[in-house]
Coordinates of C-alpha atoms in Angstrom, one line a residue:
M1 CA 109.5 189.8 77.5
T2 CA 111.4 190.4 80.6
S3 CA 111.8 193.9 82.1
P4 CA 115.4 195.2 82.0
P5 CA 117.3 193.6 84.9
A6 CA 118.6 196.9 86.0
R7 CA 115.1 198.0 87.0
T8 CA 115.5 197.6 90.8
N9 CA 113.8 200.8 92.0
E10 CA 110.1 199.8 92.3
S11 CA 109.1 203.4 92.6
R12 CA 109.6 203.7 88.8
P13 CA 106.3 203.7 86.9
R14 CA 105.3 200.3 85.7
T15 CA 104.5 201.9 82.4
I16 CA 108.2 202.2 81.8
T17 CA 108.4 198.4 82.3
A18 CA 105.6 198.0 79.8
L19 CA 107.6 200.0 77.3
A20 CA 110.6 197.8 78.0
T21 CA 108.6 194.7 77.3
A22 CA 107.5 196.2 74.0
C23 CA 111.0 196.1 72.5
L24 CA 111.2 193.6 69.6
L25 CA 114.7 192.2 70.2
L26 CA 113.9 190.2 73.3
A27 CA 115.5 188.5 76.2
V28 CA 119.0 190.1 76.3
A29 CA 119.0 192.9 78.9
G30 CA 115.4 193.7 78.0
C31 CA 116.1 195.4 74.7
S32 CA 119.5 194.7 73.1
N33 CA 121.7 196.4 70.5
A34 CA 122.1 194.3 67.3
P35 CA 125.7 194.0 66.4
E36 CA 127.1 196.3 63.8
T37 CA 128.8 193.5 62.0
A38 CA 127.5 191.4 59.2
T39 CA 123.8 190.6 59.3
P40 CA 123.3 187.4 61.2
T41 CA 121.4 184.4 59.8
L42 CA 118.8 182.2 61.4
Q43 CA 120.3 179.0 62.6
A44 CA 118.6 175.6 62.4
P45 CA 116.6 174.0 63.9
V46 CA 114.8 177.2 64.9
T47 CA 114.2 178.9 61.5
V48 CA 111.5 181.3 60.3
P49 CA 110.1 180.5 56.8
G50 CA 110.8 183.4 54.4
P51 CA 108.1 185.3 52.6
G52 CA 106.1 183.1 50.3
S53 CA 106.9 179.9 52.3
P54 CA 103.9 177.7 52.8
P55 CA 102.3 177.5 56.2
G56 CA 103.6 174.6 58.2
S57 CA 107.0 174.7 56.5
S58 CA 108.8 175.1 59.9
T59 CA 108.9 172.8 62.9
G60 CA 106.0 173.4 65.3
A61 CA 103.5 174.7 62.7
P62 CA 100.0 173.4 63.1
S63 CA 98.9 171.4 60.1
G64 CA 96.4 173.2 57.8
T65 CA 96.6 176.5 59.7
T66 CA 96.7 179.8 57.8
E67 CA 99.5 182.1 58.9
L68 CA 98.5 185.1 60.8
A69 CA 98.0 188.3 58.8
Y70 CA 99.1 191.9 59.6
L71 CA 96.9 193.8 62.0
D72 CA 96.9 197.5 62.3
A73 CA 97.4 199.2 65.7
A74 CA 93.7 199.5 66.5
A75 CA 92.9 195.9 65.7
L76 CA 95.9 194.7 67.6
K77 CA 95.0 196.7 70.7
G78 CA 91.5 195.1 70.6
A79 CA 93.0 191.6 70.4
V80 CA 95.5 192.2 73.3
Q81 CA 92.7 193.8 75.3
Q82 CA 90.6 190.7 74.9
W83 CA 93.5 188.6 76.2
A84 CA 94.0 191.0 79.1
D85 CA 90.3 190.9 80.1
A86 CA 90.8 187.3 81.2
T87 CA 93.0 188.4 84.2
A88 CA 91.7 191.2 86.4
G89 CA 94.2 194.0 87.0
T90 CA 96.1 193.5 83.7
K91 CA 97.1 196.8 82.1
V92 CA 97.3 197.2 78.3
N93 CA 99.5 199.7 76.6
D94 CA 98.8 200.3 72.9
Q95 CA 100.9 202.0 70.2
D96 CA 100.1 205.5 71.3
A97 CA 100.6 204.8 75.0
L98 CA 104.0 203.2 74.2
R99 CA 105.1 206.2 72.2
G100 CA 104.0 208.5 75.0
Q101 CA 106.3 206.7 77.4
L102 CA 109.4 207.3 75.3
P103 CA 110.6 210.5 77.1
A104 CA 110.5 208.8 80.5
A105 CA 112.3 205.7 79.0
E106 CA 114.9 208.0 77.5
K107 CA 115.7 209.5 80.9
W108 CA 115.8 206.1 82.5
L109 CA 118.2 204.7 79.9
E110 CA 120.8 207.4 80.4
G111 CA 122.2 205.8 83.6
I112 CA 122.5 202.2 82.3
T113 CA 126.0 200.6 81.7
V114 CA 126.2 197.1 80.3
V115 CA 129.3 194.9 80.0
P116 CA 130.0 193.6 77.4
A117 CA 128.8 196.8 75.6
K118 CA 127.4 194.8 72.7
C119 CA 124.8 193.4 75.1
G120 CA 123.6 196.9 76.0
L121 CA 120.2 198.4 75.9
Y122 CA 118.7 200.1 72.9
G123 CA 119.0 203.8 72.6
I124 CA 115.8 205.8 72.4
G125 CA 116.1 206.1 68.6
S126 CA 116.0 202.4 68.2
L127 CA 112.9 202.2 70.3
K128 CA 111.2 204.7 68.0
D129 CA 112.3 202.8 65.0
Q130 CA 110.8 199.6 66.3
L131 CA 107.5 201.3 67.0
D132 CA 107.6 202.7 63.4
Q133 CA 108.0 199.3 61.7
A134 CA 105.4 197.3 63.7
A135 CA 102.1 197.8 65.3
M136 CA 102.6 196.9 69.0
A137 CA 100.7 196.4 72.2
A138 CA 101.9 195.2 75.6
A139 CA 99.8 193.7 78.4
V140 CA 101.3 193.7 82.0
L141 CA 99.8 191.2 84.4
P142 CA 99.2 192.2 88.0
P143 CA 102.1 191.8 90.4
E144 CA 100.7 188.6 91.9
A145 CA 100.7 186.9 88.5
G146 CA 104.2 188.2 87.6
G147 CA 104.3 188.4 83.9
D148 CA 103.6 190.3 80.7
L149 CA 102.8 189.7 77.0
T150 CA 104.0 191.7 74.1
V151 CA 102.5 191.4 70.6
A152 CA 104.0 193.0 67.5
S153 CA 102.4 193.0 64.0
Y154 CA 104.8 193.6 61.2
R155 CA 103.6 194.9 57.9
D156 CA 106.9 193.9 56.3
R157 CA 107.6 190.2 57.1
D158 CA 111.3 190.6 56.0
A159 CA 111.8 193.0 58.9
L160 CA 110.4 190.5 61.4
V161 CA 112.7 187.8 60.1
A162 CA 115.7 190.2 60.3
D163 CA 114.8 191.1 63.9
V164 CA 114.7 187.4 64.9
A165 CA 118.0 186.7 63.2
A166 CA 119.6 189.5 65.2
Q167 CA 118.2 188.3 68.4
Q168 CA 119.4 184.7 67.8
H169 CA 122.9 186.1 67.3
L170 CA 122.7 188.0 70.7
D171 CA 121.2 185.0 72.5
A172 CA 124.3 183.1 71.5
S173 CA 126.9 185.8 72.3
C174 CA 125.4 187.4 75.4
G175 CA 124.9 184.4 77.6
K176 CA 126.2 186.4 80.6
Y177 CA 126.5 190.1 81.2
T178 CA 126.4 192.7 83.9
V179 CA 124.2 195.8 84.2
S180 CA 125.1 198.7 86.4
A181 CA 122.5 201.3 87.4
D182 CA 121.5 203.4 90.5
G183 CA 124.7 202.3 92.3
Q184 CA 123.9 198.6 91.9
K185 CA 125.5 195.9 89.8
I186 CA 123.3 193.1 88.5
T187 CA 124.8 190.0 86.8
S188 CA 122.5 188.2 84.4
T189 CA 122.8 184.8 82.8
L190 CA 120.6 183.7 79.8
S191 CA 120.0 180.0 79.2
R192 CA 117.9 178.3 76.5
L193 CA 114.8 176.2 77.4
D194 CA 112.8 173.7 75.4
A195 CA 109.4 174.8 74.3
T196 CA 106.9 174.0 71.6
S197 CA 103.7 175.9 70.6
S198 CA 101.3 175.8 67.7
A199 CA 103.0 178.7 66.1
T200 CA 105.4 178.4 63.1
Y201 CA 108.4 179.3 65.3
T202 CA 108.9 179.0 69.1
S203 CA 111.8 179.6 71.3
A204 CA 112.2 179.9 75.1
S205 CA 114.8 181.2 77.5
M206 CA 115.4 181.9 81.2
L207 CA 117.0 185.0 82.5
E208 CA 118.5 184.7 85.9
S209 CA 119.6 188.0 87.5
V210 CA 121.6 188.3 90.7
N211 CA 121.9 191.6 92.7
G212 CA 123.8 191.0 95.8
K213 CA 121.8 188.3 97.7
A214 CA 118.7 188.9 95.7
K215 CA 118.0 186.6 92.8
T216 CA 115.2 186.7 90.2
R217 CA 114.4 184.3 87.4
N218 CA 112.2 185.0 84.4
V219 CA 111.1 182.7 81.7
S220 CA 110.4 184.1 78.2
V221 CA 108.6 182.3 75.4
R222 CA 108.7 183.9 71.9
A223 CA 106.4 182.7 69.2
I224 CA 106.1 183.8 65.6
D225 CA 103.3 183.1 63.1
G226 CA 102.9 184.9 59.8
H227 CA 103.2 188.6 60.5
M228 CA 102.9 188.3 64.2
M229 CA 105.5 188.0 66.9
M230 CA 104.5 187.6 70.6
T231 CA 106.6 187.2 73.7
A232 CA 105.2 186.0 77.0
T233 CA 107.2 186.4 80.2
R234 CA 106.6 184.8 83.6
T235 CA 108.5 185.2 86.8
V236 CA 109.7 181.9 88.2
K237 CA 107.9 181.5 91.6
G238 CA 107.9 177.7 91.8
T239 CA 109.7 175.6 89.3
V240 CA 111.1 176.7 85.9
E241 CA 108.8 174.1 84.3
E242 CA 105.7 175.7 85.9
A243 CA 106.7 179.2 84.7
T244 CA 107.4 177.9 81.2
A245 CA 104.0 176.2 81.1
L246 CA 102.3 179.5 82.1
A247 CA 104.1 181.5 79.5
L248 CA 103.3 178.9 76.8
A249 CA 99.6 179.0 77.9
D250 CA 99.7 182.8 77.5
V251 CA 101.1 182.5 74.0
E252 CA 98.5 179.8 73.0
S253 CA 95.6 181.9 74.3
M254 CA 96.8 184.9 72.4
L255 CA 97.3 182.8 69.3
G256 CA 93.7 181.6 69.7
I257 CA 92.4 185.1 69.8
L258 CA 94.4 186.2 66.7
R259 CA 93.3 183.1 64.7
G260 CA 89.7 183.9 65.6
I261 CA 89.9 187.3 63.8
E262 CA 88.1 187.3 60.5
P263 CA 90.5 187.8 57.5
A264 CA 88.5 190.9 56.5
A265 CA 89.3 192.5 59.8
A266 CA 93.1 192.3 59.2
A267 CA 94.6 195.2 57.4
A268 CA 96.2 194.2 54.1
P269 CA 100.1 194.2 54.2

């Protein structure tokens, strides 16, 4: 998941960035407020099967693959750490570490202004709520790699589906917005990309942020399988296609690790 585009002061601890990547509603201004109107619905063709739906019932699902089960925080940390070990310098933040960063994040969020307001950042209470309903872990790649991976394991799959529905609504209504912070104004534009993974559900987007003459582009790939949602983000350093391929590879390698966990090791929902 991308870091909030307003994060322009590189002296801020990278742990705050890791917290931002751990938010479950992804892509719009880092962590975005769900609208207070009627509950949005998932729109075809990117739909998530409801509870009880057979594996493989949605586009992109691997044939004969069992959907991923819920993992508790300890098991999830181990899985994400295994993924992180493949790249030297990758930092992992588990559930406890993310909770510990909430006070610093609260202070940082106080100075953020987003237009339109509905595309704004989550308040600290919402971050706490997200951490309460899902076991989470975030891995931040070293600066030269330019990316991160967030994995959330939902005990209640209905909550996962609701989060994705809210995000799809925001993806459609917050294609362009501005973020003001630290005396700077950043204009961000979100665009959808094509991506397919072996997960039940896959979506991808690119966030382009402009701050004066500086421009950054980040590709984000979201994948959902069973009780798991993961988001891999890569900074575009060459072509968008190359960054998308890297993010998809990150997702696939994480899926491989999760599928390799014995069912007995997964906590029962």
